[in-house]
Coordinates of C-alpha atoms in Angstrom, one line a residue:
M1 CA 1.6 -54.7 -24.7
K2 CA -0.9 -52.4 -22.9
R3 CA 1.6 -51.9 -20.1
V4 CA 4.3 -50.9 -22.6
I5 CA 2.0 -48.4 -24.3
S6 CA 0.9 -47.0 -20.9
I7 CA 4.5 -46.5 -19.8
A8 CA 5.3 -44.8 -23.1
I9 CA 2.3 -42.4 -22.8
V10 CA 3.2 -41.5 -19.2
S11 CA 6.8 -40.9 -20.3
L12 CA 5.7 -38.7 -23.1
V13 CA 3.5 -36.7 -20.8
I14 CA 6.3 -36.3 -18.2
L15 CA 8.7 -35.3 -21.0
S16 CA 6.3 -32.7 -22.3
L17 CA 5.8 -31.2 -18.9
V18 CA 9.5 -31.1 -18.3
L19 CA 10.0 -29.4 -21.7
V20 CA 7.3 -26.9 -21.2
G21 CA 8.5 -26.1 -17.7
G22 CA 12.0 -25.9 -18.9
V23 CA 11.2 -23.5 -21.7
Y24 CA 9.2 -21.2 -19.4
S25 CA 11.4 -21.0 -16.5
G26 CA 14.7 -21.6 -18.4
N27 CA 14.7 -18.3 -20.1
V28 CA 14.5 -16.5 -16.7
T29 CA 17.0 -18.8 -15.1
K30 CA 19.5 -18.2 -17.9
A31 CA 18.8 -14.5 -17.6
A32 CA 21.2 -14.4 -14.7
T33 CA 24.1 -14.9 -17.2
K34 CA 22.8 -12.6 -20.0
E35 CA 23.9 -9.1 -20.9
G36 CA 21.3 -6.3 -20.8
K37 CA 20.2 -3.0 -19.5
I38 CA 17.2 -2.8 -17.2
T39 CA 15.3 0.5 -17.3
I40 CA 13.1 1.4 -14.4
W41 CA 10.6 4.2 -13.9
A42 CA 9.6 5.2 -10.4
W43 CA 9.2 8.2 -8.1
D44 CA 10.5 9.4 -4.7
P45 CA 14.3 9.7 -4.7
N46 CA 14.5 9.0 -0.9
F47 CA 12.4 5.9 -0.9
N48 CA 11.6 4.0 -4.1
I49 CA 14.6 5.2 -6.1
A50 CA 17.1 4.7 -3.2
I51 CA 15.7 1.2 -2.6
M52 CA 15.9 0.3 -6.3
N53 CA 19.5 1.5 -6.3
E54 CA 20.2 -0.9 -3.4
A55 CA 18.4 -3.7 -5.2
S56 CA 20.3 -3.1 -8.5
N57 CA 23.7 -3.1 -6.7
R58 CA 22.9 -6.4 -5.1
Y59 CA 21.8 -7.9 -8.4
K60 CA 25.0 -6.8 -10.2
K61 CA 26.9 -9.1 -7.9
I62 CA 24.8 -12.0 -9.2
N63 CA 25.0 -10.9 -12.8
P64 CA 27.8 -8.3 -13.5
K65 CA 26.8 -8.1 -17.1
V66 CA 23.6 -6.2 -16.4
K67 CA 23.4 -2.5 -16.3
F68 CA 20.6 -0.4 -14.7
E69 CA 19.0 2.9 -15.6
I70 CA 16.7 4.0 -12.8
A71 CA 14.7 7.1 -13.9
N72 CA 13.4 9.3 -11.1
M73 CA 10.3 11.1 -12.1
A74 CA 7.3 12.7 -10.3
K75 CA 4.5 10.2 -9.7
A76 CA 2.2 12.1 -12.1
D77 CA 4.9 12.1 -14.8
V78 CA 5.4 8.3 -14.5
E79 CA 1.6 7.7 -14.9
Q80 CA 1.2 10.2 -17.7
K81 CA 4.2 8.8 -19.7
L82 CA 3.1 5.2 -19.2
N83 CA -0.5 6.0 -20.2
T84 CA 0.6 8.0 -23.3
V85 CA 2.9 5.2 -24.6
L86 CA 0.5 2.4 -23.8
A87 CA -2.5 4.2 -25.3
S88 CA -0.6 4.9 -28.5
G89 CA -0.1 1.2 -29.1
V90 CA 3.6 1.6 -29.6
K91 CA 5.6 -1.2 -28.1
T92 CA 8.9 0.6 -27.8
G93 CA 10.0 3.4 -25.5
L94 CA 8.8 1.6 -22.4
P95 CA 11.0 0.5 -19.4
E96 CA 11.5 -3.0 -18.3
I97 CA 10.0 -2.3 -14.9
V98 CA 7.6 0.4 -13.7
L99 CA 6.3 1.3 -10.2
I100 CA 2.5 1.4 -10.0
E101 CA 0.5 2.7 -7.1
D102 CA -1.8 -0.1 -5.8
Y103 CA -5.0 2.0 -6.1
N104 CA -4.4 2.3 -9.9
A105 CA -3.2 -1.3 -10.6
Q106 CA -6.5 -2.7 -11.8
K107 CA -7.0 0.3 -14.1
Y108 CA -3.8 -0.3 -15.9
L109 CA -4.3 -4.1 -16.1
T110 CA -7.8 -3.7 -17.5
S111 CA -7.1 -0.7 -19.8
Y112 CA -4.0 -2.2 -21.4
P113 CA -4.4 -6.0 -21.7
G114 CA -1.2 -7.7 -22.7
A115 CA 1.0 -4.8 -21.7
F116 CA 2.3 -6.3 -18.6
A117 CA 4.0 -9.7 -18.1
D118 CA 2.1 -12.5 -16.5
L119 CA 4.3 -13.4 -13.5
T120 CA 2.0 -16.0 -12.0
K121 CA 4.5 -19.0 -12.5
H122 CA 7.6 -17.0 -11.6
F123 CA 6.9 -16.2 -8.0
N124 CA 5.5 -18.0 -5.0
Y125 CA 2.8 -15.5 -4.1
K126 CA 2.0 -17.3 -0.9
D127 CA 5.2 -15.6 0.4
F128 CA 3.6 -12.2 0.0
A129 CA 0.8 -10.4 2.0
Q130 CA -2.3 -11.6 0.3
Y131 CA -4.1 -8.3 0.2
K132 CA -1.3 -7.0 -2.0
V133 CA -1.4 -10.0 -4.3
S134 CA -5.2 -9.6 -4.9
L135 CA -4.7 -6.1 -6.1
M136 CA -2.4 -7.2 -9.0
T137 CA -4.5 -10.3 -10.0
L138 CA -6.8 -10.2 -13.0
K139 CA -8.7 -13.2 -14.3
G140 CA -6.6 -15.6 -12.2
K141 CA -3.2 -14.3 -13.4
V142 CA -0.8 -12.2 -11.3
Y143 CA 1.0 -9.4 -13.0
G144 CA 3.1 -7.7 -10.3
V145 CA 5.7 -8.1 -7.6
P146 CA 4.3 -6.8 -4.2
F147 CA 6.5 -4.1 -2.7
D148 CA 5.9 -1.8 0.2
S149 CA 3.0 -2.0 2.6
G150 CA 0.9 0.9 3.7
V151 CA -0.1 -0.9 6.9
V152 CA -1.7 1.6 9.2
G153 CA -0.7 2.4 12.7
W154 CA -1.9 4.8 15.4
F155 CA 1.2 6.8 16.4
Y156 CA 0.7 8.6 19.6
R157 CA 2.6 10.8 22.1
S158 CA 3.0 8.6 25.1
D159 CA 3.8 11.6 27.3
Y160 CA 0.5 13.4 26.4
F161 CA -1.5 10.2 26.9
S162 CA 0.1 9.5 30.2
K163 CA -0.6 13.0 31.4
A164 CA -4.3 12.4 30.5
G165 CA -4.3 9.2 32.5
F166 CA -4.1 6.6 29.7
K167 CA -1.9 3.6 29.6
A168 CA -0.8 1.7 26.5
N169 CA -3.4 -1.1 27.0
D170 CA -6.2 1.5 26.9
L171 CA -5.4 2.1 23.2
I172 CA -5.6 -1.6 22.1
N173 CA -8.5 -2.7 19.8
I174 CA -10.7 0.3 20.3
T175 CA -13.4 1.8 18.0
W176 CA -13.4 5.2 16.5
D177 CA -16.2 6.2 18.9
K178 CA -13.8 5.4 21.8
F179 CA -11.0 7.2 20.0
I180 CA -13.2 10.4 20.0
E181 CA -14.0 10.0 23.7
M182 CA -10.3 9.7 24.5
G183 CA -9.6 12.7 22.3
K184 CA -11.9 14.8 24.4
I185 CA -10.1 13.8 27.6
I186 CA -6.8 14.5 26.0
K187 CA -7.9 18.0 24.9
Q188 CA -9.3 18.7 28.4
K189 CA -6.3 17.5 30.4
T190 CA -3.4 18.5 28.1
G191 CA -4.8 21.2 25.8
K192 CA -3.6 19.2 22.8
Y193 CA -5.7 18.1 19.8
M194 CA -6.0 14.4 19.3
V195 CA -5.1 14.6 15.6
G196 CA -4.3 17.0 12.7
F197 CA -7.2 16.5 10.3
D198 CA -8.0 17.7 6.8
P199 CA -11.8 17.3 6.6
Y200 CA -11.6 17.2 2.8
D201 CA -9.0 14.5 2.5
G202 CA -10.1 11.0 1.8
G203 CA -7.2 9.2 3.3
L204 CA -8.8 8.4 6.6
M205 CA -12.0 7.4 4.8
R206 CA -10.0 4.8 2.9
I207 CA -8.5 3.5 6.1
M208 CA -11.9 3.1 7.6
L209 CA -13.3 1.3 4.6
Q210 CA -10.5 -1.2 4.2
S211 CA -10.6 -2.0 7.9
A212 CA -14.1 -3.4 7.3
G213 CA -13.2 -5.1 4.0
R214 CA -15.3 -2.8 1.9
W215 CA -14.5 -0.1 -0.7
Y216 CA -16.2 2.3 -3.1
F217 CA -16.7 -0.8 -5.4
D218 CA -17.9 -4.3 -4.7
K219 CA -15.8 -7.4 -5.3
N220 CA -16.7 -7.4 -8.9
G221 CA -15.6 -3.8 -9.4
K222 CA -19.1 -2.3 -9.6
V223 CA -19.8 1.0 -7.9
D224 CA -20.9 0.6 -4.3
I225 CA -21.5 4.0 -2.7
A226 CA -25.2 4.9 -2.2
N227 CA -26.1 1.8 -0.2
N228 CA -22.8 0.9 1.3
P229 CA -23.2 0.5 5.1
V230 CA -19.5 0.7 5.8
L231 CA -19.1 3.9 3.8
K232 CA -22.1 5.3 5.6
E233 CA -20.5 4.6 9.0
A234 CA -17.3 6.2 7.8
L235 CA -19.1 9.4 6.8
I236 CA -20.8 9.4 10.2
S237 CA -17.4 9.0 11.9
Y238 CA -15.9 11.9 9.9
K239 CA -18.7 14.2 11.0
K240 CA -18.2 13.0 14.6
V241 CA -14.5 13.9 14.5
V242 CA -15.3 17.3 13.1
D243 CA -18.1 18.0 15.6
S244 CA -16.2 16.8 18.6
G245 CA -13.5 19.5 18.5
I246 CA -10.7 16.9 18.9
A247 CA -9.1 17.6 15.5
K248 CA -6.9 20.5 14.6
K249 CA -8.0 21.4 11.0
V250 CA -5.1 21.4 8.5
S251 CA -4.9 21.7 4.8
G252 CA -2.4 19.7 2.8
W253 CA 0.6 17.6 3.7
N254 CA 2.9 20.3 5.1
Q255 CA 0.4 21.6 7.6
W256 CA -0.5 18.1 8.6
V257 CA 3.1 17.1 9.3
A258 CA 3.8 20.4 11.1
S259 CA 0.8 19.6 13.4
F260 CA 2.6 16.7 15.0
N261 CA 6.2 17.9 14.5
N262 CA 5.5 21.0 16.6
G263 CA 3.7 19.1 19.3
E264 CA 0.2 20.5 18.7
V265 CA -1.5 17.1 18.3
A266 CA -1.3 14.0 20.4
S267 CA -1.5 11.3 17.7
V268 CA -1.4 10.4 14.0
V269 CA -3.3 7.7 12.3
T270 CA -1.8 6.8 8.9
G271 CA 0.5 4.4 7.0
V272 CA 3.8 3.1 8.3
W273 CA 5.6 5.3 5.7
I274 CA 5.1 8.3 8.0
I275 CA 7.8 7.2 10.4
G276 CA 10.4 9.2 8.7
S277 CA 8.4 12.4 9.0
I278 CA 7.7 11.7 12.7
K279 CA 11.4 11.0 13.4
A280 CA 12.4 14.2 11.6
E281 CA 11.6 16.0 14.9
K282 CA 14.5 14.6 16.9
S283 CA 13.6 16.5 20.0
Q284 CA 10.6 14.2 20.4
S285 CA 12.7 11.0 20.6
G286 CA 11.4 8.6 23.2
K287 CA 8.0 10.4 23.4
W288 CA 6.2 8.4 20.8
A289 CA 4.6 4.9 20.7
V290 CA 2.4 3.0 18.3
A291 CA -0.9 1.2 18.7
P292 CA -3.3 -0.6 16.3
V293 CA -5.7 1.6 14.2
P294 CA -9.2 2.0 15.7
R295 CA -12.0 0.1 13.9
L296 CA -15.4 1.2 12.8
N297 CA -18.4 0.5 15.1
I298 CA -19.8 -2.0 12.6
K299 CA -19.7 -5.8 12.4
G300 CA -16.7 -7.1 10.4
S301 CA -14.4 -4.2 11.0
V302 CA -11.0 -5.1 12.4
N303 CA -8.1 -3.1 14.0
A304 CA -5.9 -3.3 10.8
S305 CA -5.9 -1.4 7.6
N306 CA -3.9 0.0 4.8
L307 CA -3.2 3.4 3.2
G308 CA -1.3 3.7 -0.1
G309 CA 1.5 1.3 -1.2
S310 CA 2.8 0.4 -4.6
S311 CA 4.3 -2.6 -6.5
W312 CA 6.6 -3.4 -9.4
Y313 CA 5.4 -4.5 -12.9
V314 CA 7.3 -5.8 -15.8
L315 CA 6.4 -4.7 -19.3
Q316 CA 5.6 -7.6 -21.6
N317 CA 7.3 -6.2 -24.7
S318 CA 10.4 -4.8 -23.0
K319 CA 13.7 -5.9 -24.5
Y320 CA 15.2 -7.4 -21.4
R321 CA 12.0 -8.8 -19.9
D322 CA 13.5 -12.1 -18.7
I323 CA 16.4 -10.4 -17.0
A324 CA 14.0 -8.0 -15.3
I325 CA 11.9 -10.9 -14.0
D326 CA 15.0 -12.6 -12.7
F327 CA 16.2 -9.4 -11.0
L328 CA 12.9 -9.0 -9.1
K329 CA 12.9 -12.7 -8.3
Q330 CA 16.5 -12.7 -6.9
I331 CA 16.1 -9.6 -4.8
Y332 CA 12.5 -8.9 -4.0
A333 CA 11.5 -12.6 -3.6
K334 CA 14.6 -14.0 -2.1
D335 CA 17.1 -11.5 -0.5
I336 CA 16.1 -11.4 3.2
D337 CA 19.0 -9.1 4.1
F338 CA 17.9 -6.6 1.5
Y339 CA 14.6 -6.2 3.3
Q340 CA 16.4 -5.7 6.6
K341 CA 18.5 -2.9 5.1
I342 CA 15.7 -1.0 3.5
L343 CA 13.7 -1.2 6.7
I344 CA 16.5 0.3 8.8
E345 CA 17.6 2.9 6.2
R346 CA 14.3 3.8 4.6
G347 CA 11.5 2.6 6.9
A348 CA 10.3 0.4 4.1
V349 CA 8.0 -2.4 5.3
G350 CA 8.1 -4.9 2.5
T351 CA 5.3 -7.3 1.9
Y352 CA 7.6 -10.4 1.4
L353 CA 6.6 -12.3 4.5
P354 CA 9.8 -14.5 5.1
A355 CA 11.8 -11.3 5.4
Q356 CA 9.8 -10.3 8.5
K357 CA 11.5 -12.9 10.6
G358 CA 14.8 -10.9 10.2
K359 CA 16.6 -9.0 13.0
A360 CA 15.5 -5.5 11.8
Y361 CA 11.9 -6.4 12.3
T362 CA 12.4 -7.4 15.9
A363 CA 14.7 -4.6 16.9
S364 CA 13.5 -2.1 19.5
D365 CA 13.4 1.6 18.5
P366 CA 14.6 4.2 21.0
F367 CA 12.5 6.9 19.3
F368 CA 9.4 4.9 20.1
G369 CA 10.4 4.4 23.8
G370 CA 12.1 1.1 23.0
Q371 CA 9.0 -0.4 21.5
K372 CA 9.5 -3.1 18.8
I373 CA 7.2 -1.3 16.4
F374 CA 7.8 -3.4 13.3
V375 CA 6.8 -6.6 15.1
H376 CA 3.4 -5.0 15.5
F377 CA 3.2 -3.7 11.9
S378 CA 4.1 -7.1 10.6
N379 CA 1.3 -8.7 12.6
W380 CA -1.3 -6.0 11.7
M381 CA -0.3 -6.3 8.0
K382 CA -1.4 -10.0 8.0
N383 CA -4.9 -9.0 9.2
I384 CA -5.6 -6.3 6.6
P385 CA -8.8 -7.2 4.7
S386 CA -8.5 -7.6 1.0
V387 CA -10.7 -5.3 -1.1
N388 CA -11.1 -4.5 -4.8
Y389 CA -9.9 -1.0 -5.4
G390 CA -11.7 -1.0 -8.7
L391 CA -10.7 1.3 -11.6
Y392 CA -11.6 4.7 -10.2
T393 CA -10.6 4.9 -6.5
Y394 CA -9.5 8.6 -6.8
E395 CA -12.6 9.6 -8.8
A396 CA -14.9 8.0 -6.1
D397 CA -12.8 9.6 -3.4
S398 CA -13.3 12.9 -5.0
A399 CA -17.1 12.4 -5.4
I400 CA -17.4 11.6 -1.6
M401 CA -15.2 14.6 -0.5
A402 CA -17.3 16.9 -2.7
V403 CA -20.4 16.2 -0.6
M404 CA -18.8 16.4 2.8
P405 CA -19.2 20.2 3.3
D406 CA -22.9 19.7 3.2
V407 CA -22.7 16.7 5.6
Y408 CA -20.6 18.8 8.1
S409 CA -23.1 21.7 7.9
G410 CA -26.1 19.4 8.2
K411 CA -27.5 20.5 4.8
L412 CA -27.5 16.9 3.6
S413 CA -28.2 13.7 5.6
V414 CA -25.6 11.0 5.2
D415 CA -27.9 8.9 3.1
A416 CA -28.7 11.8 0.8
A417 CA -25.0 12.6 0.5
L418 CA -24.1 9.1 -0.5
K419 CA -26.8 9.0 -3.1
K420 CA -25.6 12.4 -4.5
A421 CA -22.0 11.2 -4.5
E422 CA -22.8 8.1 -6.4
E423 CA -24.8 10.1 -9.1
Q424 CA -21.9 12.5 -9.5
F425 CA -19.4 9.7 -9.7
K426 CA -21.3 7.9 -12.4
N427 CA -21.7 11.1 -14.4
K428 CA -18.0 11.7 -14.2
V429 CA -16.8 8.3 -15.3
G430 CA -19.7 7.6 -17.6
Q431 CA -21.2 4.6 -15.8

C-alpha cells in the first residue's frame, strides 16, 4: 500500500511540474503562431535600428502574423519617455521591447520594480557573456537579453609603429606605463601623437576601472570612490598621459574621430563599435591593426575591458509580451546566421557566445592588414571582469571629471581629489 501511495505522490509531483512548466513556457511557445504587433524603442538608425529591422524580417518568416513598429529616437528621448511613463504608474503607452544602455540597467530595474519581464526561465544565460548577464540581474532574476558588446581594443597604425621600431608582439599584454613609454618613442620617431585624448571625458577611466574588476561602486552598489585603489591608479594614469605629451588634446566626439581619421595620432583605445569610424577613412586601409587594451599597474588588472554596450528589455505589462519574448528568443538566442550578418554589415559584436564560432568571426579583414580581428575581440570579451555599475555611473563619472583640472594642475593630490569627488557625488544624489 505504501508503495502505491508513494508512486501516486511522485506522479502528482511530476504532473504538477509538467503543468507548471507547460503553462510558463507554453504561452511563449504558442506565441510563434499568434497575431500581434511588436513595438520597439531604440536609438541609432545605422546600428540598433538597422539590426532590429534585420531581426524583425527574420522573425516574420517564423511568424508571418506578427507586425513590427520600430521607433527610432535619440537615446535621451528613449530614456526620458521611458522614465516619464514608468514614473507616472500608467501601464499603457509603453513598447513591448526597449533598448537600455548597460550603465543604466540597474537604475531602471531598481527604480521601477515589476516594470520589466522576468526572463530568467526563458533563456539559457550561460550562452551569453557573463559580464553582460550580471548587469541585468537583480535579486537572482534576469530581466534582459544581452545584445552588443563594448569589448575594448587598442587600434593602432601599424605603419607608424613599424617606423618607430615596434613589432606586433611588443603591444601584447602591456601596462599603461609601458603604453606611455612607447608613446614617447612614437612621438620622437614619427612626430605623431600616441592618442587623441579628451582629459575631461570619463570613457578611458571606465575602461581602466573595469579592467581591474572595480567601479565607482562596490559589489553591493555602495559608493566606492575615496578609498578605491583602482580608481586612484586610474587618476594617476590620466595625469601621466596628460603630463607625458603623448596625447593630442581633443574636445568631443568629432575632434576625437578626426584625430585618427586625418592621421595625427597613432592609436585609439576604445570599444569595438569604433571600427566603422576608423574604416570611414578608406585611404588608411591596410595600415591598421588591433592589440589588447593595456592594463593598470595594479594587482588584478587584466588586458581586457568594456566601454558602453546595451541590451533589450521586455515590458511586463505590454500587450504582446509573450510574442516579444519569443521573438528575442528565436533571433537573439538562436539565429547564428543573424549574428554573422550584423557583424559584417554593422560591426556589431553580439554577446551570444555560440554565434562567435561562425565564419564572420574568423574572417580576415584587409583594412586591418588581413588580421582576424574578431577572433581577438571574442577572446578578450570572455575575460572582461564583471562589475556592478550601480545606479549612478554617469553622476559618479561627472564628480570625478570635475576634480581632474585640479589634479592636472597639481592643486589637489589624487587622494584629496578622490575624497572631494565622493563628497560632491553624495551631495548630488543625496546619499
